[in-house]
XYZ file of C-alpha atoms in Angstrom:
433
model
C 0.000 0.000 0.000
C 3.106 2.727 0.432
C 3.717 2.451 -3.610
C -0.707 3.543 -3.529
C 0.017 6.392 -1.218
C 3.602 7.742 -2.832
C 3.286 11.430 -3.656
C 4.473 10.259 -7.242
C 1.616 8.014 -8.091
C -0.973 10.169 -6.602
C 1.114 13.331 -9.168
C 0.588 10.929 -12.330
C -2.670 10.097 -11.625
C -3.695 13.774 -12.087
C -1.417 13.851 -14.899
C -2.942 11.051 -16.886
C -6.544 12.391 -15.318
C -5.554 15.855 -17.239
C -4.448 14.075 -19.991
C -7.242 11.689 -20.740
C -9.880 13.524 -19.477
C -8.909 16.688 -20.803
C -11.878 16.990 -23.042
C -14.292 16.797 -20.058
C -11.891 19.717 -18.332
C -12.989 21.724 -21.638
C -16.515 20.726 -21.238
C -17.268 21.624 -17.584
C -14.465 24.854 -16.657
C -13.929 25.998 -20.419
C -10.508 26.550 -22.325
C -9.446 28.304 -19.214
C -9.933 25.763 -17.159
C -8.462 23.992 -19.298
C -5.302 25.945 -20.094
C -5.175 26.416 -15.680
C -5.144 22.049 -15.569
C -2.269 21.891 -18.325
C -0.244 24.634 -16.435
C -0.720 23.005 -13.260
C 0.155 19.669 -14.814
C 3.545 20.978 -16.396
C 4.469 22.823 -12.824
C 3.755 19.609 -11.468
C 6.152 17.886 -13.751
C 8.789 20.067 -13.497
C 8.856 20.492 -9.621
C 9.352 16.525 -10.163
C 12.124 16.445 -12.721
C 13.822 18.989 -10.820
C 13.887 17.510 -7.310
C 14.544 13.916 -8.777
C 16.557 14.250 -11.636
C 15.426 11.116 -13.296
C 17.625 9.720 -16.251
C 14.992 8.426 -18.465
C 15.978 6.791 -21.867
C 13.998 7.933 -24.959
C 13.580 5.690 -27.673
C 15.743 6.561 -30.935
C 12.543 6.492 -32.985
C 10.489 8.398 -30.226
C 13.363 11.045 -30.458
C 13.202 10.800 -34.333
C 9.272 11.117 -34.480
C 9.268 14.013 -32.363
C 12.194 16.070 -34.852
C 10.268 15.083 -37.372
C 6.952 16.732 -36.534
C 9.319 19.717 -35.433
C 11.331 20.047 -38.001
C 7.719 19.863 -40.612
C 7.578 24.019 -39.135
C 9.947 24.173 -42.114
C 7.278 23.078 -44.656
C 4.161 23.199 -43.172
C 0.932 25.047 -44.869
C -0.319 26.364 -41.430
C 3.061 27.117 -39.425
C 1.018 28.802 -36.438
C -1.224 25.064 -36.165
C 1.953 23.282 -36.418
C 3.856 24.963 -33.610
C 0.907 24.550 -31.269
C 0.758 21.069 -32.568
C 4.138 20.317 -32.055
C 4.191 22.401 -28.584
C 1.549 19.812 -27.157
C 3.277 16.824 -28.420
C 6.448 17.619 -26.765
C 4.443 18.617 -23.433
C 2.831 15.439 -23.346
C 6.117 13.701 -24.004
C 7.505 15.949 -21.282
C 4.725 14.819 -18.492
C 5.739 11.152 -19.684
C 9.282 11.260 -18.399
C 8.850 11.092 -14.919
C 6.310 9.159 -14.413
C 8.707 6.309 -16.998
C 11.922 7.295 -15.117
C 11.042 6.762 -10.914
C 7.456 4.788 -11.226
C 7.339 1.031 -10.888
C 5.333 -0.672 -13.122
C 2.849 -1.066 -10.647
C 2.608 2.204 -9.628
C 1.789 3.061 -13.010
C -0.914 0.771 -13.316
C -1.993 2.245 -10.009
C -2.130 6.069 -10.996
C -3.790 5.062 -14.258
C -6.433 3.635 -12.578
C -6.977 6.340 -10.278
C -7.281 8.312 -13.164
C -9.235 6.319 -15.133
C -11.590 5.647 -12.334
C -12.069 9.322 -12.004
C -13.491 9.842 -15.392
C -15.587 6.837 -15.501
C -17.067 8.036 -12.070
C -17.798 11.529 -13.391
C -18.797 10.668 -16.539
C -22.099 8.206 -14.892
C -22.692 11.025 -12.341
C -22.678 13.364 -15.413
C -25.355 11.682 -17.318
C -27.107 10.641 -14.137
C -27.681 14.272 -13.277
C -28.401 15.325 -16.683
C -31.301 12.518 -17.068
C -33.046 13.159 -13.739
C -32.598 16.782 -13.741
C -31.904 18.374 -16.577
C -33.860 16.403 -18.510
C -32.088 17.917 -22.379
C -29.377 17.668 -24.013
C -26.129 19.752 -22.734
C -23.905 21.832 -24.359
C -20.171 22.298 -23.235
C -19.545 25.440 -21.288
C -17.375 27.267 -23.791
C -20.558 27.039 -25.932
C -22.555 29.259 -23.795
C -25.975 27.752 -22.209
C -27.974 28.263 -25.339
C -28.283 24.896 -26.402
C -30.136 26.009 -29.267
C -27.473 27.536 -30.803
C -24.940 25.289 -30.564
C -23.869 22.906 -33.187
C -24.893 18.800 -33.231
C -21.434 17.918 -33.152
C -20.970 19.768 -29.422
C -23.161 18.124 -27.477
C -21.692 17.537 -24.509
C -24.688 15.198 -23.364
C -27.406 14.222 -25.244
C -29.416 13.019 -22.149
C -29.812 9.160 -23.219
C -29.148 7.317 -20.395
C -32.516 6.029 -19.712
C -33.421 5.963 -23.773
C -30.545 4.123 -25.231
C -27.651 4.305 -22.956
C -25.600 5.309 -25.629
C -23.510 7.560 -23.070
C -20.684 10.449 -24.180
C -19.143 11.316 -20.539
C -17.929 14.175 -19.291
C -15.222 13.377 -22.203
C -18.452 14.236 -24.430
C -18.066 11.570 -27.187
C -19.634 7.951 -26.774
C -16.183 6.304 -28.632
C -13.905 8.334 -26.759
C -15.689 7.381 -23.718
C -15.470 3.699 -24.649
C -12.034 3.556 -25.470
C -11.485 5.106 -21.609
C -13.233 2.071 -20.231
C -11.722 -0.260 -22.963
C -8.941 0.351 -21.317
C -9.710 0.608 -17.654
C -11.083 -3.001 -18.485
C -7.713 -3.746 -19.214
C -5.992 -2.015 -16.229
C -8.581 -3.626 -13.328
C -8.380 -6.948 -14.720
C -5.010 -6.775 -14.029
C -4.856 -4.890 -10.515
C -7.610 -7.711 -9.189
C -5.404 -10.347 -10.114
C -2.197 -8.837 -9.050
C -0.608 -10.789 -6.409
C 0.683 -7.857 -4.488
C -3.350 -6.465 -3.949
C -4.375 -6.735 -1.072
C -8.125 -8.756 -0.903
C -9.842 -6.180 0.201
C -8.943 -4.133 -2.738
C -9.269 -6.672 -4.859
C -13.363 -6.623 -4.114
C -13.278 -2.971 -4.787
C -11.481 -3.278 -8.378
C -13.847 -6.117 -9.228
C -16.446 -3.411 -9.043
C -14.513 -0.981 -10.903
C -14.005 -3.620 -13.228
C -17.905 -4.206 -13.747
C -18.409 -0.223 -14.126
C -16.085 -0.445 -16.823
C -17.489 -3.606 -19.222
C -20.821 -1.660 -18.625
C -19.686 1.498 -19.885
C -18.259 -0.282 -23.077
C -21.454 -2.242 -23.819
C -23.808 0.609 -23.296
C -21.397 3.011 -25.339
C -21.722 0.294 -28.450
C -18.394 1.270 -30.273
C -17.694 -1.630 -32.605
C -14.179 -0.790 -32.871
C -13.585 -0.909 -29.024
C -15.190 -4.190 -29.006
C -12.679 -5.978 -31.869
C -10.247 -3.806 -30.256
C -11.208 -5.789 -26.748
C -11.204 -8.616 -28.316
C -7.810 -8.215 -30.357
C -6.181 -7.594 -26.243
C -7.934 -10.689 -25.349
C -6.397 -12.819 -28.311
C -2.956 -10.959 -27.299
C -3.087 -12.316 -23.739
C -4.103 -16.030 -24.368
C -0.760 -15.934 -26.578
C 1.060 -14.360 -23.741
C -0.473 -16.946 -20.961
C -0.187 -20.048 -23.412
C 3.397 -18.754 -24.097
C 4.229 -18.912 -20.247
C 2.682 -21.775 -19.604
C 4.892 -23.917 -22.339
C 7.907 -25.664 -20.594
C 9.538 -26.916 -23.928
C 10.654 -25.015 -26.621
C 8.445 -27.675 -28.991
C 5.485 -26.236 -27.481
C 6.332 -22.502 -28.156
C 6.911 -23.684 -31.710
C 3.321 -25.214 -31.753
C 1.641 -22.330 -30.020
C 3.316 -19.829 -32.197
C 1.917 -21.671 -35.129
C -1.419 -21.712 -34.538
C -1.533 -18.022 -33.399
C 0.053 -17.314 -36.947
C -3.318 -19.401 -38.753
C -5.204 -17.929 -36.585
C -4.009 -14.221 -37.483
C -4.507 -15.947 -41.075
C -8.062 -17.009 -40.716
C -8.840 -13.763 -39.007
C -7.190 -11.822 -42.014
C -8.736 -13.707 -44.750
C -12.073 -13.740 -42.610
C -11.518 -9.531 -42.646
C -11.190 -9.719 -46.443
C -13.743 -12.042 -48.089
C -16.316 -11.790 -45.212
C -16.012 -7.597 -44.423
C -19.831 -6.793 -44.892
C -21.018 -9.461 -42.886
C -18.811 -9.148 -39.991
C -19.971 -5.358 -39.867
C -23.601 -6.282 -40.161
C -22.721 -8.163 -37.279
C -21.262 -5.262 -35.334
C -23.899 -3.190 -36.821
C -21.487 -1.169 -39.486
C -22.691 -0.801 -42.944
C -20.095 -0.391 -45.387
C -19.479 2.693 -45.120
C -18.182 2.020 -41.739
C -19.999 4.843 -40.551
C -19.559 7.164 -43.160
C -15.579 6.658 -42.250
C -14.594 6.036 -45.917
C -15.872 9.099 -47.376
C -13.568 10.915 -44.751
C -11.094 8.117 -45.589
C -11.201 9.050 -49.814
C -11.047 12.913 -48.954
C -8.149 12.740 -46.544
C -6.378 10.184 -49.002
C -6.752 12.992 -52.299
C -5.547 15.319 -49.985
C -2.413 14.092 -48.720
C -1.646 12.590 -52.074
C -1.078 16.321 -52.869
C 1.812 16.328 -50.775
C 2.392 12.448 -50.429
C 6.667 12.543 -49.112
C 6.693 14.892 -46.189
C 2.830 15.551 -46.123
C 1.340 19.298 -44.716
C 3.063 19.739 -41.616
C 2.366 18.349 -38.149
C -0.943 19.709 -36.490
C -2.573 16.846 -34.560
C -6.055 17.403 -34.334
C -7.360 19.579 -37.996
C -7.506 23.484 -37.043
C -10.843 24.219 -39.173
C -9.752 27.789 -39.478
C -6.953 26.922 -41.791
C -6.497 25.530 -44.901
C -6.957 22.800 -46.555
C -8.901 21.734 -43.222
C -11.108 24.801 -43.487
C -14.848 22.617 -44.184
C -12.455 19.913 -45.638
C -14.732 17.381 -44.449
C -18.587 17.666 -43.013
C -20.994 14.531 -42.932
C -24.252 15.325 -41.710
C -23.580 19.013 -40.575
C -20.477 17.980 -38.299
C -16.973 19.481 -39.101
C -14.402 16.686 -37.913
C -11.435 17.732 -37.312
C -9.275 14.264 -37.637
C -8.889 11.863 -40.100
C -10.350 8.588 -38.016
C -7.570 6.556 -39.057
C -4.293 7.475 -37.306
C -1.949 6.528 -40.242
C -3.929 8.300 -42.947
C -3.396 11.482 -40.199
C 0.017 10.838 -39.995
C 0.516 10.473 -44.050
C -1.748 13.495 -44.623
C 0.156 15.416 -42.093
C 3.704 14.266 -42.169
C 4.128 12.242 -45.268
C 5.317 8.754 -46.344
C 8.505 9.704 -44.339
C 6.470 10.456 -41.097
C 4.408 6.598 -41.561
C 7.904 4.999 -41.837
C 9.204 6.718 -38.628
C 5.872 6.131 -36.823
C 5.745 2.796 -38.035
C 8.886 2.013 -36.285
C 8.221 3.535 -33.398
C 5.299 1.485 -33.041
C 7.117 -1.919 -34.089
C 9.707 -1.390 -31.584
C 7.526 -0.409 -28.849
C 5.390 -3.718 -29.657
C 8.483 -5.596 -29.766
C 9.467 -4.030 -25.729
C 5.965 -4.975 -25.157
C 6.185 -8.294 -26.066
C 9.273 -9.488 -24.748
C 8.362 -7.814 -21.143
C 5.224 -9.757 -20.756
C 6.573 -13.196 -22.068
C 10.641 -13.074 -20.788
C 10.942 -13.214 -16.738
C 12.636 -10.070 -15.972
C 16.110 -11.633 -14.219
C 17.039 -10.808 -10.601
C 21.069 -11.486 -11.295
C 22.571 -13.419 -14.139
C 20.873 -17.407 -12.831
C 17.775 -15.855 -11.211
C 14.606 -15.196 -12.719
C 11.932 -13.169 -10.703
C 8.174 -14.951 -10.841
C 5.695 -13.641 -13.879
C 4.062 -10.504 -12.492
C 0.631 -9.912 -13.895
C 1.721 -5.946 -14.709
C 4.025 -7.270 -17.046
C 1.384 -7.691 -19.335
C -0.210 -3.928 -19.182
C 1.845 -2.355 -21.850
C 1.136 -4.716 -24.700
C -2.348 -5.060 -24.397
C -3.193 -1.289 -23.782
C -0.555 -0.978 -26.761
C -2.321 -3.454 -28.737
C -6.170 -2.224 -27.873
C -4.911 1.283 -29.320
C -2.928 0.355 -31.799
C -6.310 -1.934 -33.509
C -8.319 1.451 -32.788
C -5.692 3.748 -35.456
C -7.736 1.988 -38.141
C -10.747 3.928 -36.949
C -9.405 6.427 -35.041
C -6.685 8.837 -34.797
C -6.845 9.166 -31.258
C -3.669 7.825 -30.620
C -1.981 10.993 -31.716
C -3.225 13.398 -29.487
C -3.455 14.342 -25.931
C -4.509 11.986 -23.614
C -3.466 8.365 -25.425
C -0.209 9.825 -26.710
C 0.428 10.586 -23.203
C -0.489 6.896 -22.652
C 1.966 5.547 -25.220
C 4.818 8.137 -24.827
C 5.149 6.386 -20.896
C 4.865 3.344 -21.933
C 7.450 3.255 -24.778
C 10.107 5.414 -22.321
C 9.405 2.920 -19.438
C 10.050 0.006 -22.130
C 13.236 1.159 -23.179
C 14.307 2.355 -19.718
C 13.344 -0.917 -18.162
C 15.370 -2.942 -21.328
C 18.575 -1.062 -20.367
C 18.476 -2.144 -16.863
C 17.399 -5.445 -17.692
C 20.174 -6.946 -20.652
C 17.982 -9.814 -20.681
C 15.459 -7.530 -22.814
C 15.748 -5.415 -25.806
């Protein structure tokens, strides 16, 4: 329980809390409520980097990623969108280095939780309070408290909790708010079975735990749910890959993981329609592949080094201004995360990302199946935190093909620690990469 009450865990959870939740900051105290949050979160993180001095160690590609989207101020159509871009990337990035450098693995999982917990909290006493009271649909703050005027695509809630259930959160988006409890799915499962919890605790994350499968069913994001179910696969590798005692049986598990991935592939590709009528998807994957074939003639205008690094589309510049608008809502990101980073950063930024992410997987991989080694004859027991990077790497990584949130704020955040506490943990460890 001393790692639960360190100063340090308690200082990421409000970190990943800003981070995540940072839309739902927006929502309820405005941009600057907002902006106070972020500047309380980067005073936070320096105060810690000052008075601990970590020595983190960045990833090569992390370090070459974030150049790159720097040095695209050179090129970029929109140089204003791309500093601010760029500014939040490396802030993010910034907030992920202590928390990588001095947290345990377990404390991580720990202050991600917290946070996690948080927004899920907030987000049912949100809607609760909204259907028995207000009893209409809810605009963010910054909109004013005409809901009249404000536009479809703000709705902060749209007061369906006892109509469909389809919740948005205080994050104010049903997917968004699916992908938090995708996630927290993840992150209880894991705390409840973690040797080191305590029993009592473990009750209160199996309720936790319960909140969160809730959330995702009720939200109904189809891409959450293969993305679920793409972490689950991941893990019955990982435990079937423990469990083998010969190096015959790795062989034989590895093999029919590989037909597996096979039938699943060839399943994706001859069978698409009906396995979206069965996640309720038409074809059109929810009007995704119109924004798909706009973004893709677009960033074929500039196909090598793209239009300059901007994260989320600034509508008030081109060639975002109105670039896309289905049924009166102005989106402002790409819903795939490698079509954003080829529209925005080229062919040269998907090769850097793409190793980024490969190498990051491959960290993830080897720390949930290797035994991290004690000395050079003794191996420490399997922990069940070992496994927390790959699947929440894995459950995001599935969601780039229909998202881009990945990129931005709160997940980037999520992936930036994970990748530095990877590398950091490799270096310690010769046993890993």
């Amino acid at each position: 329980m001393t790692e639960a009450r360190d100063i340090r865990v308690v200082a990421a959870g409000f970190l990943f809390f800003v981070g995540i939740g940072g839309a739902g900051i927006r929502n309820a105290l405005g941009w600057w409520g907002w902006g106070a949050a972020i500047a309380a979160a980067t005073v936070i993180t320096i105060v810690w980097l000052v008075r601990e001095r970590p020595r983190p160690r960045l990833p090569y590609s992390l370090i070459a990623w974030l150049a790159l989207s720097a040095l695209s101020l050179i090129w970029s159509a929109y140089p204003l969108s791309t500093l601010m871009g760029v500014g939040a990337q490396w802030l993010a990035v910034l907030f992920a280095i202590p928390m990588a450098a001095t947290l345990s693995r377990a404390q991580l999982s720990i202050a991600l939780g917290a946070a996690l917990r948080w927004i899920l909290g907030l987000s049912f006493l949100f809607e609760l309070i909204v259907s028995w009271f207000v009893r209409h649909p809810v605009a963010p703050l910054w909109l004013g408290i005409d809901w009249e005027d404000s536009l479809k695509m703000h709705q902060w809630s749209r007061n369906v909790l006892f109509v469909d259930g389809k919740i948005q959160g205080i994050v104010g988006n049903s997917t968004a708010l699916a992908t938090v409890a995708a996630v927290a799915v993840i992150v209880f499962a894991i705390q409840m079975v973690d040797q080191w919890n305590p029993r009592g605790k473990r009750t209160w994350d199996t309720g936790w735990l319960v909140i969160a499968v809730g959330v995702v069913l009720m939200t109904r994001s189809a891409g959450v749910l293969v993305a679920l179910l793409a972490a689950a696969a991941v893990l019955l590798l990982v435990l079937a890959l423990r469990a083998a005692t010969t190096r015959r049986m790795r062989i034989t598990i590895a093999a029919v993981a590989i037909a597996a991935a096979a039938a699943a592939l060839i399943a994706v590709t001859f069978f698409s329609e009906q396995l979206l009528g069965l996640l309720g998807k038409d074809s059109t994957l929810t009007n995704r592949t119109e924004i798909w074939d706009i973004v893709i003639g677009v960033a074929d205008d500039r196909p090598v080094l793209g239009w300059g690094w901007v994260s989320y589309w600034t509508p008030w510049t081109e060639p975002f201004t109105d670039l896309v608008t289905i049924n009166g809502v102005v989106q402002t990101h790409a819903h795939n995360a490698w079509l954003d980073v080829w529209l925005q950063l080229g062919i040269v930024g998907l090769i850097v990302f793409a190793v980024f992410i490969i190498r990051t997987l491959i960290r993830a991989w080897f720390a949930a199946v290797d035994r991290r080694r004690l000395s050079r004859t003794i191996e420490a027991p399997y922990d069940a935190t070992s496994v927390l990077p790959l699947l929440v790497i894995t459950l995001l990584l599935v969601q780039t093909a229909s998202e881009s949130h990945l990129l931005v704020e709160g997940w980037w955040l999520v992936l930036a620690t994970l990748a530095i506490k990877l590398k950091t943990d490799a270096l310690r460890d010769p046993a890993r990469l």
